[in-house]
Amino acid sequence: MQRCQERGVRRFFLSNNSSRSVSQYLDKLLKFNIPAQEQDILLSTHDLLSWLGDNSITETWLVGTKGMAQMLQDAGITTDSEKPQYVVLGYDTELTYDKIMTASIHMHAGVPLVASHPDMVCPSPEGGLPDVGAYLAMFKATTGVDPVHITGKPNAGMILHKIDELGLDPARCAMVGDRLYTDIAMANRAGCVGVLVLSGEATMADVEALDAGAEQMPNLIVDSVDELFR
């Protein structure tokens, strides 16, 4: 981070994890002594809010955390509507059976579903934990409903919203991440440089297994972010 600052390279922090609000992520970064401001944080929830706004959706039933609910409510979107236009599915670490039951009833009644991101697993030191993709599989099994749309990485809009706002050329922007199917796929879809770090999920074996020209193929591979700007 210090080398980025010294070279005048602006950096942003992207996450598909919709369980926390921007302010909660900012607190986490500051606790790690990483200087950041709210506008430096881009979440799948932002991409979701953009999609909801584009489709004039203001009434929802949210399966999500209080932090996610606050972000939607701040944007004028109801999260516990009795007559929702959409069921909205986020990474709910406060999940209750009542939320699952009510969402299922709405979907059985024909209410469509939108999800904040596609990740099947949220990594943890103890092993992978169920993420939105796993929740989607549960709802598919119980209701037969597939989401109309899934926001977040690897959708190009996740990063292009900010790139367009700043008036930048995507080809001069880099996406650094550890997941081929979200981080690197999004970089390629957006026309950015995809930098894979091998300190997380993906391995060289995963890269070598890709077909030539696959959208998950990185432009650059490093062992960790510490190798950047050396």
Coordinates of C-alpha atoms in Angstrom, one line a residue:
M1 CA 0.0 0.0 0.0
Q2 CA 2.8 2.4 0.8
R3 CA 4.5 1.7 -2.5
C4 CA 1.2 2.4 -4.3
Q5 CA 1.0 5.7 -2.5
E6 CA 4.6 6.6 -3.2
R7 CA 4.1 6.0 -7.0
G8 CA 0.8 7.9 -7.1
V9 CA -1.2 4.8 -7.9
R10 CA -4.7 5.0 -6.5
R11 CA -6.1 1.8 -5.1
F12 CA -9.5 0.5 -4.2
F13 CA -10.6 -2.5 -2.1
L14 CA -13.2 -4.8 -3.8
S15 CA -15.1 -7.5 -2.1
N16 CA -18.0 -9.8 -3.1
N17 CA -18.7 -10.3 0.6
S18 CA -22.0 -8.5 1.1
S19 CA -22.3 -9.3 4.8
R20 CA -20.7 -6.0 5.9
S21 CA -21.5 -2.4 5.2
V22 CA -18.9 0.1 3.8
S23 CA -18.4 1.5 7.3
Q24 CA -17.8 -1.9 8.7
Y25 CA -15.2 -2.7 6.1
L26 CA -13.5 0.7 6.7
D27 CA -13.2 -0.1 10.4
K28 CA -11.6 -3.4 9.5
L29 CA -9.0 -1.8 7.2
L30 CA -8.2 0.9 9.7
K31 CA -7.7 -1.8 12.4
F32 CA -5.0 -3.3 10.1
N33 CA -3.4 0.2 9.9
I34 CA -4.4 0.4 6.2
P35 CA -5.2 4.0 5.3
A36 CA -8.6 4.2 3.5
Q37 CA -11.7 6.2 3.0
E38 CA -15.3 5.0 2.4
Q39 CA -15.0 5.9 -1.3
D40 CA -12.1 3.5 -1.6
I41 CA -14.3 0.5 -0.9
L42 CA -16.4 -1.3 -3.6
L43 CA -18.7 -4.1 -2.6
S44 CA -21.0 -6.4 -4.5
T45 CA -23.8 -4.5 -2.7
H46 CA -22.9 -1.4 -4.7
D47 CA -23.3 -3.3 -8.0
L48 CA -26.6 -4.7 -6.6
L49 CA -27.8 -1.2 -5.7
S50 CA -27.0 0.0 -9.2
W51 CA -28.9 -2.9 -10.7
L52 CA -31.9 -2.4 -8.4
G53 CA -31.9 1.3 -9.3
D54 CA -31.7 0.6 -13.1
N55 CA -34.8 -1.6 -12.7
S56 CA -36.8 0.8 -10.5
I57 CA -36.9 -1.7 -7.7
T58 CA -37.7 -0.2 -4.3
E59 CA -39.7 -3.1 -2.5
T60 CA -37.7 -6.2 -1.6
W61 CA -37.5 -9.1 0.8
L62 CA -33.9 -9.3 1.9
V63 CA -32.0 -12.3 3.0
G64 CA -29.0 -10.4 4.3
T65 CA -27.3 -8.9 7.3
K66 CA -28.2 -5.7 9.2
G67 CA -25.2 -4.0 7.5
M68 CA -26.4 -4.9 4.1
A69 CA -30.0 -3.9 5.0
Q70 CA -28.8 -0.5 6.1
M71 CA -27.1 0.1 2.7
L72 CA -30.3 -0.8 0.9
Q73 CA -32.4 1.3 3.2
D74 CA -30.1 4.3 2.9
A75 CA -30.7 4.0 -0.9
G76 CA -34.5 4.2 -0.3
I77 CA -35.1 0.4 -0.7
T78 CA -37.4 -1.4 1.6
T79 CA -35.9 -4.7 2.8
D80 CA -38.9 -6.4 4.5
S81 CA -41.8 -5.6 2.2
E82 CA -44.9 -7.8 2.4
K83 CA -45.3 -7.4 -1.4
P84 CA -41.7 -7.4 -2.7
Q85 CA -40.8 -6.8 -6.3
Y86 CA -37.8 -9.1 -5.7
V87 CA -36.3 -11.4 -3.2
V88 CA -32.7 -10.1 -2.7
L89 CA -30.1 -12.7 -1.5
G90 CA -26.8 -11.6 0.1
Y91 CA -24.2 -13.3 2.2
D92 CA -26.2 -13.5 5.3
T93 CA -24.1 -14.4 8.4
E94 CA -27.2 -13.7 10.5
L95 CA -29.4 -16.2 8.6
T96 CA -32.5 -17.4 10.3
Y97 CA -35.1 -20.0 9.3
D98 CA -37.8 -17.3 9.2
K99 CA -35.8 -15.4 6.5
I100 CA -35.4 -18.6 4.5
M101 CA -39.1 -19.6 4.9
T102 CA -40.4 -16.2 4.0
A103 CA -38.1 -15.9 1.0
S104 CA -39.2 -19.3 -0.2
I105 CA -42.9 -18.4 0.2
H106 CA -42.4 -15.3 -1.9
M107 CA -40.6 -17.2 -4.6
H108 CA -43.3 -19.9 -4.7
A109 CA -45.8 -17.0 -5.2
G110 CA -43.8 -15.9 -8.3
V111 CA -41.5 -13.2 -6.8
P112 CA -38.2 -13.2 -8.8
L113 CA -34.8 -13.6 -7.2
V114 CA -31.6 -11.5 -7.5
A115 CA -28.3 -12.3 -5.7
S116 CA -25.4 -10.1 -4.7
H117 CA -22.6 -12.5 -5.9
P118 CA -22.0 -16.0 -7.1
D119 CA -19.3 -17.3 -4.7
M120 CA -20.1 -20.8 -3.4
V121 CA -17.6 -20.6 -0.5
C122 CA -16.4 -17.9 1.9
P123 CA -12.8 -18.8 3.0
S124 CA -11.9 -19.1 6.7
P125 CA -8.9 -20.4 8.6
E126 CA -11.1 -23.4 9.5
G127 CA -12.1 -24.2 5.9
G128 CA -14.7 -22.9 3.4
L129 CA -18.0 -21.7 4.7
P130 CA -21.4 -21.6 2.8
D131 CA -21.7 -18.4 0.7
V132 CA -24.4 -17.0 -1.6
G133 CA -23.8 -19.7 -4.2
A134 CA -24.6 -22.4 -1.6
Y135 CA -27.7 -20.4 -0.5
L136 CA -28.8 -20.3 -4.2
A137 CA -28.4 -24.1 -4.5
M138 CA -30.7 -24.4 -1.4
F139 CA -33.4 -22.2 -2.8
K140 CA -33.2 -23.9 -6.2
A141 CA -33.8 -27.2 -4.4
T142 CA -36.7 -26.0 -2.4
T143 CA -38.4 -23.6 -4.9
G144 CA -37.0 -24.5 -8.3
V145 CA -36.2 -20.8 -8.8
D146 CA -33.0 -19.5 -10.4
P147 CA -31.9 -15.9 -10.0
V148 CA -32.8 -13.4 -12.7
H149 CA -29.5 -11.8 -12.2
I150 CA -26.3 -12.2 -10.1
T151 CA -24.3 -9.0 -9.4
G152 CA -20.8 -8.6 -8.1
K153 CA -17.6 -10.1 -9.5
P154 CA -17.2 -11.4 -12.2
N155 CA -19.6 -8.8 -13.7
A156 CA -17.6 -6.1 -15.4
G157 CA -20.0 -3.5 -13.9
M158 CA -18.5 -4.2 -10.5
I159 CA -15.4 -2.3 -11.5
L160 CA -16.4 -0.3 -14.5
H161 CA -18.8 1.8 -12.4
K162 CA -15.8 3.3 -10.6
I163 CA -13.5 3.3 -13.7
D164 CA -16.1 5.3 -15.6
E165 CA -16.7 7.6 -12.7
L166 CA -13.0 8.4 -12.6
G167 CA -12.7 8.8 -16.4
L168 CA -10.0 6.2 -16.6
D169 CA -9.0 3.8 -19.4
P170 CA -9.7 0.2 -18.2
A171 CA -6.5 -1.0 -20.0
R172 CA -4.5 1.2 -17.5
C173 CA -6.2 -0.4 -14.5
A174 CA -5.3 -3.6 -12.8
M175 CA -7.4 -6.0 -10.8
V176 CA -5.4 -7.9 -8.2
G177 CA -7.0 -11.0 -6.7
D178 CA -6.7 -14.7 -5.8
R179 CA -9.8 -16.2 -7.5
L180 CA -9.8 -17.0 -11.2
Y181 CA -13.5 -17.3 -11.7
T182 CA -14.4 -14.0 -10.1
D183 CA -11.4 -11.6 -9.8
I184 CA -9.6 -12.5 -13.1
A185 CA -12.7 -13.2 -15.1
M186 CA -14.0 -9.7 -14.1
A187 CA -10.7 -8.1 -15.1
N188 CA -10.9 -9.7 -18.5
R189 CA -14.5 -8.8 -19.0
A190 CA -13.8 -5.2 -18.1
G191 CA -10.7 -4.9 -20.2
C192 CA -8.4 -4.5 -17.3
V193 CA -5.1 -6.1 -16.4
G194 CA -5.7 -9.3 -14.4
V195 CA -3.1 -9.9 -11.7
L196 CA -3.4 -13.3 -9.9
V197 CA -1.8 -13.7 -6.5
L198 CA -1.0 -17.2 -5.4
S199 CA -1.3 -16.5 -1.7
G200 CA -5.1 -17.3 -1.7
E201 CA -7.4 -19.7 -3.4
A202 CA -6.0 -20.3 -6.9
T203 CA -2.9 -22.3 -7.6
M204 CA -0.6 -22.6 -10.6
A205 CA -2.2 -26.0 -11.3
D206 CA -5.5 -24.2 -11.7
V207 CA -4.0 -21.8 -14.2
E208 CA -2.3 -24.6 -16.2
A209 CA -5.7 -26.4 -16.4
L210 CA -7.3 -23.4 -18.2
D211 CA -8.0 -23.5 -21.9
A212 CA -6.1 -21.0 -24.1
G213 CA -8.0 -17.8 -24.2
A214 CA -10.2 -18.6 -21.2
E215 CA -11.6 -15.5 -19.5
Q216 CA -10.1 -16.7 -16.2
M217 CA -6.6 -16.5 -17.7
P218 CA -4.5 -13.9 -15.8
N219 CA -2.1 -11.4 -17.5
L220 CA 0.3 -11.6 -14.6
I221 CA 1.0 -14.1 -11.8
V222 CA 2.8 -13.3 -8.6
D223 CA 3.3 -15.2 -5.4
S224 CA 1.8 -12.3 -3.3
V225 CA 1.0 -8.6 -3.4
D226 CA 4.4 -8.0 -1.8
E227 CA 6.0 -8.6 -5.2
L228 CA 4.1 -5.6 -6.8
F229 CA 5.9 -2.3 -7.4
R230 CA 9.2 -3.7 -6.5

